[in-house]
Amino acid sequence: MDTMTQLLRTAIDNRGWLPASDGELSRPEPVPALGYQMTSREAQSSRLDDATDAVPDFAELIGCSDDQLEELVLANLGPDATGLWEALLVPPLLDRVRTILVATQQRVDNDLRTRRSRRNERGSKLGFDPASHYEQRYSQWRVRVTMFKRLVETRLSQTRAAAADENHKAAALNRRHRNAVRRLAEAIDSHRRTLGAEVDPEPADRALWQILEDVTVPLGPQGVPVPVRDMLTTYWSPAQKGAAMDADAVQPTTKPNQDTDGEN
């Protein structure tokens, strides 16, 4: 694990503890780890150079474990990793990256609430002194974690926009495919009606007509498979103005945009 990722994880996971001193509560308080460890210019600049100068191969990104991908995402939240995020914001990585960011946002929100509650509890007993060592450390920690949270939220908004764009593209592609299937089905049905009424069909003709039974299209919110023959006699029939009715049946191939983001 690289240095920057370790710093971020240490800050978010509350792995440090502040000793009871300077008039603090007797129980230990979490250390504002990000506020102190992130002051290392060498650690930051070294990691940023890695982020801006080298973008992993897309195949390697796809092959990353969840832990590896989380480390990569959290260590490259800044604006300089443009090339990397262009690769992260496309399927099949998009959903995984979004899950990481949502979970991180929730952890940060929970951490901010927990530490604010403990600070308020301390202040109600000992008073709030802005000049105290505790208040200064808490203020430093809060500023830096808030900055980190904003980076997460910025990247999360990018994943939402990318997901919406992918859904739009998928819906448009499905409409084109569905219209192509409809035209083919109408041509096969026309062939069946014309040839079947005049001559005894050959095996090849019957195999072609069987496609009307074998090929299905998804219909409705649940994507129920319906044979194209049934679609021709109902939703695609001229009397039913099938093109308009079938528009509601188009199902995108990607999942709808449903966030569980923790908002405060």
PDB file of C-alpha atoms in Angstrom:
ATOM      1  CA  MET A   1       0.000   0.000   0.000  1.00  0.00           C
ATOM      2  CA  ASP A   2       1.441   3.405  -0.976  1.00  0.00           C
ATOM      3  CA  THR A   3       2.074   6.180   1.526  1.00  0.00           C
ATOM      4  CA  MET A   4      -0.783   8.484   0.506  1.00  0.00           C
ATOM      5  CA  THR A   5      -3.363   5.725   0.614  1.00  0.00           C
ATOM      6  CA  GLN A   6      -2.172   4.693   4.052  1.00  0.00           C
ATOM      7  CA  LEU A   7      -2.540   8.291   5.261  1.00  0.00           C
ATOM      8  CA  LEU A   8      -6.064   8.561   3.908  1.00  0.00           C
ATOM      9  CA  ARG A   9      -7.168   5.268   5.351  1.00  0.00           C
ATOM     10  CA  THR A  10      -5.634   6.094   8.709  1.00  0.00           C
ATOM     11  CA  ALA A  11      -7.578   9.343   8.810  1.00  0.00           C
ATOM     12  CA  ILE A  12     -10.909   7.866   7.813  1.00  0.00           C
ATOM     13  CA  ASP A  13     -10.687   4.691   9.886  1.00  0.00           C
ATOM     14  CA  ASN A  14      -9.776   6.484  13.150  1.00  0.00           C
ATOM     15  CA  ARG A  15      -6.728   4.370  13.855  1.00  0.00           C
ATOM     16  CA  GLY A  16      -5.007   6.963  16.052  1.00  0.00           C
ATOM     17  CA  TRP A  17      -5.900   8.049  19.589  1.00  0.00           C
ATOM     18  CA  LEU A  18      -5.434  11.352  21.355  1.00  0.00           C
ATOM     19  CA  PRO A  19      -4.152  10.969  24.941  1.00  0.00           C
ATOM     20  CA  ALA A  20      -6.208  12.444  27.774  1.00  0.00           C
ATOM     21  CA  SER A  21      -4.442  15.726  28.430  1.00  0.00           C
ATOM     22  CA  ASP A  22      -4.908  19.478  28.264  1.00  0.00           C
ATOM     23  CA  GLY A  23      -8.151  19.233  30.215  1.00  0.00           C
ATOM     24  CA  GLU A  24      -9.744  16.654  27.905  1.00  0.00           C
ATOM     25  CA  LEU A  25     -12.208  13.960  28.848  1.00  0.00           C
ATOM     26  CA  SER A  26     -10.726  10.968  30.574  1.00  0.00           C
ATOM     27  CA  ARG A  27     -11.620   8.637  27.715  1.00  0.00           C
ATOM     28  CA  PRO A  28      -9.427   8.714  24.596  1.00  0.00           C
ATOM     29  CA  GLU A  29     -10.463  10.821  21.612  1.00  0.00           C
ATOM     30  CA  PRO A  30      -9.635  10.028  17.965  1.00  0.00           C
ATOM     31  CA  VAL A  31      -6.513  11.721  16.682  1.00  0.00           C
ATOM     32  CA  PRO A  32      -7.069  14.194  13.826  1.00  0.00           C
ATOM     33  CA  ALA A  33      -4.712  12.012  11.809  1.00  0.00           C
ATOM     34  CA  LEU A  34      -5.312  13.644   8.454  1.00  0.00           C
ATOM     35  CA  GLY A  35      -4.568  17.058   9.930  1.00  0.00           C
ATOM     36  CA  TYR A  36      -1.075  16.041  10.955  1.00  0.00           C
ATOM     37  CA  GLN A  37       0.062  13.323   8.615  1.00  0.00           C
ATOM     38  CA  MET A  38      -1.046  15.127   5.455  1.00  0.00           C
ATOM     39  CA  THR A  39       1.458  17.930   6.127  1.00  0.00           C
ATOM     40  CA  SER A  40       4.222  15.811   4.598  1.00  0.00           C
ATOM     41  CA  ARG A  41       4.962  17.576   1.303  1.00  0.00           C
ATOM     42  CA  GLU A  42       7.201  14.786   0.121  1.00  0.00           C
ATOM     43  CA  ALA A  43       4.499  12.146   0.570  1.00  0.00           C
ATOM     44  CA  GLN A  44       1.926  14.251  -1.257  1.00  0.00           C
ATOM     45  CA  SER A  45       4.107  15.356  -4.155  1.00  0.00           C
ATOM     46  CA  SER A  46       5.485  11.856  -4.664  1.00  0.00           C
ATOM     47  CA  ARG A  47       2.013  10.367  -4.936  1.00  0.00           C
ATOM     48  CA  LEU A  48       0.704  13.147  -7.168  1.00  0.00           C
ATOM     49  CA  ASP A  49       3.597  12.604  -9.556  1.00  0.00           C
ATOM     50  CA  ASP A  50       2.640   8.943  -9.770  1.00  0.00           C
ATOM     51  CA  ALA A  51      -0.997   9.868 -10.390  1.00  0.00           C
ATOM     52  CA  THR A  52      -0.336  12.363 -13.166  1.00  0.00           C
ATOM     53  CA  ASP A  53       2.544  10.633 -14.973  1.00  0.00           C
ATOM     54  CA  ALA A  54       1.281   7.052 -15.173  1.00  0.00           C
ATOM     55  CA  VAL A  55      -2.185   5.723 -15.950  1.00  0.00           C
ATOM     56  CA  PRO A  56      -2.567   1.948 -15.446  1.00  0.00           C
ATOM     57  CA  ASP A  57      -3.490  -0.183 -18.412  1.00  0.00           C
ATOM     58  CA  PHE A  58      -7.273  -0.555 -18.694  1.00  0.00           C
ATOM     59  CA  ALA A  59      -7.023  -4.346 -18.527  1.00  0.00           C
ATOM     60  CA  GLU A  60      -5.032  -4.007 -15.307  1.00  0.00           C
ATOM     61  CA  LEU A  61      -7.675  -1.679 -13.876  1.00  0.00           C
ATOM     62  CA  ILE A  62     -10.430  -4.180 -14.616  1.00  0.00           C
ATOM     63  CA  GLY A  63      -8.366  -6.920 -12.979  1.00  0.00           C
ATOM     64  CA  CYS A  64      -7.869  -4.957  -9.752  1.00  0.00           C
ATOM     65  CA  SER A  65      -9.358  -6.407  -6.600  1.00  0.00           C
ATOM     66  CA  ASP A  66     -11.837  -4.241  -4.701  1.00  0.00           C
ATOM     67  CA  ASP A  67      -9.148  -3.293  -2.173  1.00  0.00           C
ATOM     68  CA  GLN A  68      -6.667  -2.384  -4.897  1.00  0.00           C
ATOM     69  CA  LEU A  69      -9.227  -0.298  -6.739  1.00  0.00           C
ATOM     70  CA  GLU A  70     -10.202   1.482  -3.529  1.00  0.00           C
ATOM     71  CA  GLU A  71      -6.573   2.357  -2.851  1.00  0.00           C
ATOM     72  CA  LEU A  72      -6.176   3.702  -6.392  1.00  0.00           C
ATOM     73  CA  VAL A  73      -9.383   5.760  -6.246  1.00  0.00           C
ATOM     74  CA  LEU A  74      -8.766   7.321  -2.821  1.00  0.00           C
ATOM     75  CA  ALA A  75      -5.146   8.150  -3.609  1.00  0.00           C
ATOM     76  CA  ASN A  76      -6.099   9.951  -6.837  1.00  0.00           C
ATOM     77  CA  LEU A  77      -9.097  12.107  -5.947  1.00  0.00           C
ATOM     78  CA  GLY A  78      -7.381  15.349  -6.897  1.00  0.00           C
ATOM     79  CA  PRO A  79      -7.857  17.241 -10.181  1.00  0.00           C
ATOM     80  CA  ASP A  80      -4.504  16.194 -11.654  1.00  0.00           C
ATOM     81  CA  ALA A  81      -5.406  12.542 -12.314  1.00  0.00           C
ATOM     82  CA  THR A  82      -7.464  13.355 -15.413  1.00  0.00           C
ATOM     83  CA  GLY A  83      -6.322  10.425 -17.538  1.00  0.00           C
ATOM     84  CA  LEU A  84      -6.950   7.908 -14.793  1.00  0.00           C
ATOM     85  CA  TRP A  85     -10.480   9.156 -14.149  1.00  0.00           C
ATOM     86  CA  GLU A  86     -11.336   9.023 -17.828  1.00  0.00           C
ATOM     87  CA  ALA A  87     -10.657   5.295 -17.544  1.00  0.00           C
ATOM     88  CA  LEU A  88     -12.455   4.896 -14.202  1.00  0.00           C
ATOM     89  CA  LEU A  89     -15.689   6.531 -15.374  1.00  0.00           C
ATOM     90  CA  VAL A  90     -16.613   3.929 -17.976  1.00  0.00           C
ATOM     91  CA  PRO A  91     -18.115   0.442 -17.637  1.00  0.00           C
ATOM     92  CA  PRO A  92     -17.278  -2.005 -16.201  1.00  0.00           C
ATOM     93  CA  LEU A  93     -15.377   0.083 -13.618  1.00  0.00           C
ATOM     94  CA  LEU A  94     -17.980   2.811 -13.141  1.00  0.00           C
ATOM     95  CA  ASP A  95     -20.273   0.964 -10.734  1.00  0.00           C
ATOM     96  CA  ARG A  96     -17.342  -0.291  -8.653  1.00  0.00           C
ATOM     97  CA  VAL A  97     -15.815   3.174  -8.377  1.00  0.00           C
ATOM     98  CA  ARG A  98     -19.162   4.672  -7.439  1.00  0.00           C
ATOM     99  CA  THR A  99     -19.659   2.088  -4.703  1.00  0.00           C
ATOM    100  CA  ILE A 100     -16.241   2.957  -3.256  1.00  0.00           C
ATOM    101  CA  LEU A 101     -16.989   6.677  -3.257  1.00  0.00           C
ATOM    102  CA  VAL A 102     -20.424   6.267  -1.675  1.00  0.00           C
ATOM    103  CA  ALA A 103     -18.989   4.083   1.107  1.00  0.00           C
ATOM    104  CA  THR A 104     -16.144   6.554   1.670  1.00  0.00           C
ATOM    105  CA  GLN A 105     -18.545   9.493   1.835  1.00  0.00           C
ATOM    106  CA  GLN A 106     -20.631   7.666   4.418  1.00  0.00           C
ATOM    107  CA  ARG A 107     -17.563   6.841   6.528  1.00  0.00           C
ATOM    108  CA  VAL A 108     -16.430  10.460   6.457  1.00  0.00           C
ATOM    109  CA  ASP A 109     -19.901  11.732   7.358  1.00  0.00           C
ATOM    110  CA  ASN A 110     -20.116   9.285  10.254  1.00  0.00           C
ATOM    111  CA  ASP A 111     -16.649  10.274  11.440  1.00  0.00           C
ATOM    112  CA  LEU A 112     -17.505  13.982  11.345  1.00  0.00           C
ATOM    113  CA  ARG A 113     -20.725  13.406  13.291  1.00  0.00           C
ATOM    114  CA  THR A 114     -19.031  11.207  15.879  1.00  0.00           C
ATOM    115  CA  ARG A 115     -16.170  13.588  16.558  1.00  0.00           C
ATOM    116  CA  ARG A 116     -18.451  16.615  16.600  1.00  0.00           C
ATOM    117  CA  SER A 117     -20.634  14.876  19.177  1.00  0.00           C
ATOM    118  CA  ARG A 118     -17.629  14.022  21.349  1.00  0.00           C
ATOM    119  CA  ARG A 119     -16.310  17.567  21.071  1.00  0.00           C
ATOM    120  CA  ASN A 120     -19.697  18.970  22.097  1.00  0.00           C
ATOM    121  CA  GLU A 121     -19.857  16.563  25.033  1.00  0.00           C
ATOM    122  CA  ARG A 122     -16.419  17.670  26.144  1.00  0.00           C
ATOM    123  CA  GLY A 123     -17.329  21.320  25.709  1.00  0.00           C
ATOM    124  CA  SER A 124     -20.504  20.986  27.756  1.00  0.00           C
ATOM    125  CA  LYS A 125     -18.409  19.748  30.679  1.00  0.00           C
ATOM    126  CA  LEU A 126     -15.188  21.730  30.318  1.00  0.00           C
ATOM    127  CA  GLY A 127     -16.196  24.668  28.149  1.00  0.00           C
ATOM    128  CA  PHE A 128     -15.022  25.667  24.677  1.00  0.00           C
ATOM    129  CA  ASP A 129     -11.656  27.388  24.561  1.00  0.00           C
ATOM    130  CA  PRO A 130     -10.553  28.113  20.954  1.00  0.00           C
ATOM    131  CA  ALA A 131      -6.977  28.581  22.165  1.00  0.00           C
ATOM    132  CA  SER A 132      -6.791  25.147  23.769  1.00  0.00           C
ATOM    133  CA  HIS A 133      -4.597  22.437  22.278  1.00  0.00           C
ATOM    134  CA  TYR A 134      -7.631  20.193  21.837  1.00  0.00           C
ATOM    135  CA  GLU A 135      -9.691  22.790  19.927  1.00  0.00           C
ATOM    136  CA  GLN A 136      -6.807  23.682  17.646  1.00  0.00           C
ATOM    137  CA  ARG A 137      -6.155  20.058  16.773  1.00  0.00           C
ATOM    138  CA  TYR A 138      -9.862  19.401  16.259  1.00  0.00           C
ATOM    139  CA  SER A 139     -10.182  22.450  14.011  1.00  0.00           C
ATOM    140  CA  GLN A 140      -7.188  21.380  11.905  1.00  0.00           C
ATOM    141  CA  TRP A 141      -8.541  17.879  11.561  1.00  0.00           C
ATOM    142  CA  ARG A 142     -12.021  19.062  10.606  1.00  0.00           C
ATOM    143  CA  VAL A 143     -10.747  21.446   7.926  1.00  0.00           C
ATOM    144  CA  ARG A 144      -8.637  18.772   6.261  1.00  0.00           C
ATOM    145  CA  VAL A 145     -11.243  16.022   6.443  1.00  0.00           C
ATOM    146  CA  THR A 146     -13.831  18.434   5.039  1.00  0.00           C
ATOM    147  CA  MET A 147     -11.479  19.131   2.130  1.00  0.00           C
ATOM    148  CA  PHE A 148     -11.096  15.398   1.599  1.00  0.00           C
ATOM    149  CA  LYS A 149     -14.896  14.997   1.693  1.00  0.00           C
ATOM    150  CA  ARG A 150     -15.280  17.648  -0.999  1.00  0.00           C
ATOM    151  CA  LEU A 151     -12.871  15.781  -3.237  1.00  0.00           C
ATOM    152  CA  VAL A 152     -14.928  12.616  -2.745  1.00  0.00           C
ATOM    153  CA  GLU A 153     -18.181  14.451  -3.495  1.00  0.00           C
ATOM    154  CA  THR A 154     -16.733  16.013  -6.646  1.00  0.00           C
ATOM    155  CA  ARG A 155     -15.683  12.624  -7.988  1.00  0.00           C
ATOM    156  CA  LEU A 156     -19.019  11.131  -6.910  1.00  0.00           C
ATOM    157  CA  SER A 157     -20.901  13.762  -8.903  1.00  0.00           C
ATOM    158  CA  GLN A 158     -18.800  12.781 -11.904  1.00  0.00           C
ATOM    159  CA  THR A 159     -19.816   9.146 -11.500  1.00  0.00           C
ATOM    160  CA  ARG A 160     -23.490  10.171 -11.373  1.00  0.00           C
ATOM    161  CA  ALA A 161     -23.136  12.157 -14.588  1.00  0.00           C
ATOM    162  CA  ALA A 162     -21.264   9.292 -16.248  1.00  0.00           C
ATOM    163  CA  ALA A 163     -23.910   6.771 -15.157  1.00  0.00           C
ATOM    164  CA  ALA A 164     -26.710   8.975 -16.509  1.00  0.00           C
ATOM    165  CA  ASP A 165     -24.865   9.290 -19.813  1.00  0.00           C
ATOM    166  CA  GLU A 166     -24.355   5.525 -20.008  1.00  0.00           C
ATOM    167  CA  ASN A 167     -28.073   4.921 -19.326  1.00  0.00           C
ATOM    168  CA  HIS A 168     -28.996   7.386 -22.059  1.00  0.00           C
ATOM    169  CA  LYS A 169     -26.668   5.685 -24.534  1.00  0.00           C
ATOM    170  CA  ALA A 170     -27.967   2.236 -23.555  1.00  0.00           C
ATOM    171  CA  ALA A 171     -31.594   3.284 -23.998  1.00  0.00           C
ATOM    172  CA  ALA A 172     -30.862   4.774 -27.412  1.00  0.00           C
ATOM    173  CA  LEU A 173     -28.988   1.629 -28.479  1.00  0.00           C
ATOM    174  CA  ASN A 174     -31.838  -0.587 -27.270  1.00  0.00           C
ATOM    175  CA  ARG A 175     -34.337   1.451 -29.260  1.00  0.00           C
ATOM    176  CA  ARG A 176     -32.255   1.004 -32.418  1.00  0.00           C
ATOM    177  CA  HIS A 177     -31.896  -2.727 -31.817  1.00  0.00           C
ATOM    178  CA  ARG A 178     -35.587  -3.089 -31.015  1.00  0.00           C
ATOM    179  CA  ASN A 179     -36.608  -1.267 -34.180  1.00  0.00           C
ATOM    180  CA  ALA A 180     -34.263  -3.498 -36.192  1.00  0.00           C
ATOM    181  CA  VAL A 181     -35.824  -6.630 -34.665  1.00  0.00           C
ATOM    182  CA  ARG A 182     -39.269  -5.274 -35.457  1.00  0.00           C
ATOM    183  CA  ARG A 183     -38.415  -4.657 -39.109  1.00  0.00           C
ATOM    184  CA  LEU A 184     -36.930  -8.127 -39.453  1.00  0.00           C
ATOM    185  CA  ALA A 185     -39.962  -9.687 -37.788  1.00  0.00           C
ATOM    186  CA  GLU A 186     -42.331  -7.810 -40.096  1.00  0.00           C
ATOM    187  CA  ALA A 187     -40.345  -8.977 -43.152  1.00  0.00           C
ATOM    188  CA  ILE A 188     -40.395 -12.612 -41.983  1.00  0.00           C
ATOM    189  CA  ASP A 189     -44.114 -12.431 -41.229  1.00  0.00           C
ATOM    190  CA  SER A 190     -44.781 -10.907 -44.655  1.00  0.00           C
ATOM    191  CA  HIS A 191     -42.783 -13.728 -46.257  1.00  0.00           C
ATOM    192  CA  ARG A 192     -44.797 -16.295 -44.276  1.00  0.00           C
ATOM    193  CA  ARG A 193     -48.132 -14.811 -45.229  1.00  0.00           C
ATOM    194  CA  THR A 194     -47.250 -14.486 -48.917  1.00  0.00           C
ATOM    195  CA  LEU A 195     -45.552 -17.855 -49.419  1.00  0.00           C
ATOM    196  CA  GLY A 196     -47.744 -19.878 -47.076  1.00  0.00           C
ATOM    197  CA  ALA A 197     -50.897 -19.003 -48.939  1.00  0.00           C
ATOM    198  CA  GLU A 198     -49.646 -20.110 -52.347  1.00  0.00           C
ATOM    199  CA  VAL A 199     -47.171 -22.988 -52.058  1.00  0.00           C
ATOM    200  CA  ASP A 200     -46.117 -25.704 -49.650  1.00  0.00           C
ATOM    201  CA  PRO A 201     -43.243 -24.169 -47.645  1.00  0.00           C
ATOM    202  CA  GLU A 202     -39.792 -25.716 -47.696  1.00  0.00           C
ATOM    203  CA  PRO A 203     -38.002 -26.682 -44.424  1.00  0.00           C
ATOM    204  CA  ALA A 204     -35.900 -23.546 -44.785  1.00  0.00           C
ATOM    205  CA  ASP A 205     -39.067 -21.441 -44.889  1.00  0.00           C
ATOM    206  CA  ARG A 206     -40.444 -23.092 -41.758  1.00  0.00           C
ATOM    207  CA  ALA A 207     -37.117 -22.607 -39.966  1.00  0.00           C
ATOM    208  CA  LEU A 208     -37.262 -18.918 -40.873  1.00  0.00           C
ATOM    209  CA  TRP A 209     -40.825 -18.569 -39.597  1.00  0.00           C
ATOM    210  CA  GLN A 210     -39.917 -20.333 -36.357  1.00  0.00           C
ATOM    211  CA  ILE A 211     -37.762 -17.325 -35.539  1.00  0.00           C
ATOM    212  CA  LEU A 212     -40.981 -15.438 -34.836  1.00  0.00           C
ATOM    213  CA  GLU A 213     -41.574 -17.821 -31.928  1.00  0.00           C
ATOM    214  CA  ASP A 214     -37.985 -18.245 -30.755  1.00  0.00           C
ATOM    215  CA  VAL A 215     -36.866 -14.618 -30.688  1.00  0.00           C
ATOM    216  CA  THR A 216     -38.221 -12.512 -27.827  1.00  0.00           C
ATOM    217  CA  VAL A 217     -38.029  -8.885 -26.763  1.00  0.00           C
ATOM    218  CA  PRO A 218     -38.316  -7.563 -23.191  1.00  0.00           C
ATOM    219  CA  LEU A 219     -41.579  -5.845 -22.332  1.00  0.00           C
ATOM    220  CA  GLY A 220     -42.540  -3.668 -19.387  1.00  0.00           C
ATOM    221  CA  PRO A 221     -40.650  -2.650 -16.229  1.00  0.00           C
ATOM    222  CA  GLN A 222     -39.777  -6.267 -15.416  1.00  0.00           C
ATOM    223  CA  GLY A 223     -38.474  -6.992 -18.911  1.00  0.00           C
ATOM    224  CA  VAL A 224     -40.832  -9.946 -19.496  1.00  0.00           C
ATOM    225  CA  PRO A 225     -39.709 -11.807 -22.669  1.00  0.00           C
ATOM    226  CA  VAL A 226     -42.422 -11.759 -25.349  1.00  0.00           C
ATOM    227  CA  PRO A 227     -42.118 -13.639 -28.688  1.00  0.00           C
ATOM    228  CA  VAL A 228     -41.921 -11.268 -31.637  1.00  0.00           C
ATOM    229  CA  ARG A 229     -44.962 -13.002 -33.181  1.00  0.00           C
ATOM    230  CA  ASP A 230     -47.058 -11.796 -30.241  1.00  0.00           C
ATOM    231  CA  MET A 231     -45.504  -8.354 -30.507  1.00  0.00           C
ATOM    232  CA  LEU A 232     -46.548  -8.225 -34.189  1.00  0.00           C
ATOM    233  CA  THR A 233     -50.173  -8.998 -33.365  1.00  0.00           C
ATOM    234  CA  THR A 234     -50.419  -6.660 -30.372  1.00  0.00           C
ATOM    235  CA  TYR A 235     -47.950  -3.892 -29.627  1.00  0.00           C
ATOM    236  CA  TRP A 236     -46.503  -3.687 -33.129  1.00  0.00           C
ATOM    237  CA  SER A 237     -49.777  -3.986 -35.029  1.00  0.00           C
ATOM    238  CA  PRO A 238     -50.841  -0.946 -37.088  1.00  0.00           C
ATOM    239  CA  ALA A 239     -54.121  -0.740 -35.173  1.00  0.00           C
ATOM    240  CA  GLN A 240     -52.262  -0.347 -31.898  1.00  0.00           C
ATOM    241  CA  LYS A 241     -49.754   2.185 -33.252  1.00  0.00           C
ATOM    242  CA  GLY A 242     -47.000  -0.021 -31.972  1.00  0.00           C
ATOM    243  CA  ALA A 243     -44.122   2.392 -32.351  1.00  0.00           C
ATOM    244  CA  ALA A 244     -45.587   4.770 -29.788  1.00  0.00           C
ATOM    245  CA  MET A 245     -46.700   2.049 -27.379  1.00  0.00           C
ATOM    246  CA  ASP A 246     -43.450   0.143 -27.577  1.00  0.00           C
ATOM    247  CA  ALA A 247     -41.367   3.182 -26.632  1.00  0.00           C
ATOM    248  CA  ASP A 248     -42.277   2.619 -22.981  1.00  0.00           C
ATOM    249  CA  ALA A 249     -41.135  -0.987 -23.166  1.00  0.00           C
ATOM    250  CA  VAL A 250     -37.519  -0.188 -23.987  1.00  0.00           C
ATOM    251  CA  GLN A 251     -35.251  -1.353 -21.187  1.00  0.00           C
ATOM    252  CA  PRO A 252     -31.763   0.149 -20.716  1.00  0.00           C
ATOM    253  CA  THR A 253     -28.960  -2.357 -20.334  1.00  0.00           C
ATOM    254  CA  THR A 254     -27.420  -0.493 -17.402  1.00  0.00           C
ATOM    255  CA  LYS A 255     -28.928  -0.047 -13.972  1.00  0.00           C
ATOM    256  CA  PRO A 256     -30.864   3.129 -13.152  1.00  0.00           C
ATOM    257  CA  ASN A 257     -29.099   5.872 -11.216  1.00  0.00           C
ATOM    258  CA  GLN A 258     -29.935   4.981  -7.597  1.00  0.00           C
ATOM    259  CA  ASP A 259     -27.595   6.419  -5.032  1.00  0.00           C
ATOM    260  CA  THR A 260     -27.395   5.596  -1.389  1.00  0.00           C
ATOM    261  CA  ASP A 261     -25.131   8.531  -0.804  1.00  0.00           C
ATOM    262  CA  GLY A 262     -25.034   9.859   2.724  1.00  0.00           C
ATOM    263  CA  GLU A 263     -26.009  13.526   2.544  1.00  0.00           C
ATOM    264  CA  ASN A 264     -25.574  15.914   5.429  1.00  0.00           C
TER     265      ASN A 264
END
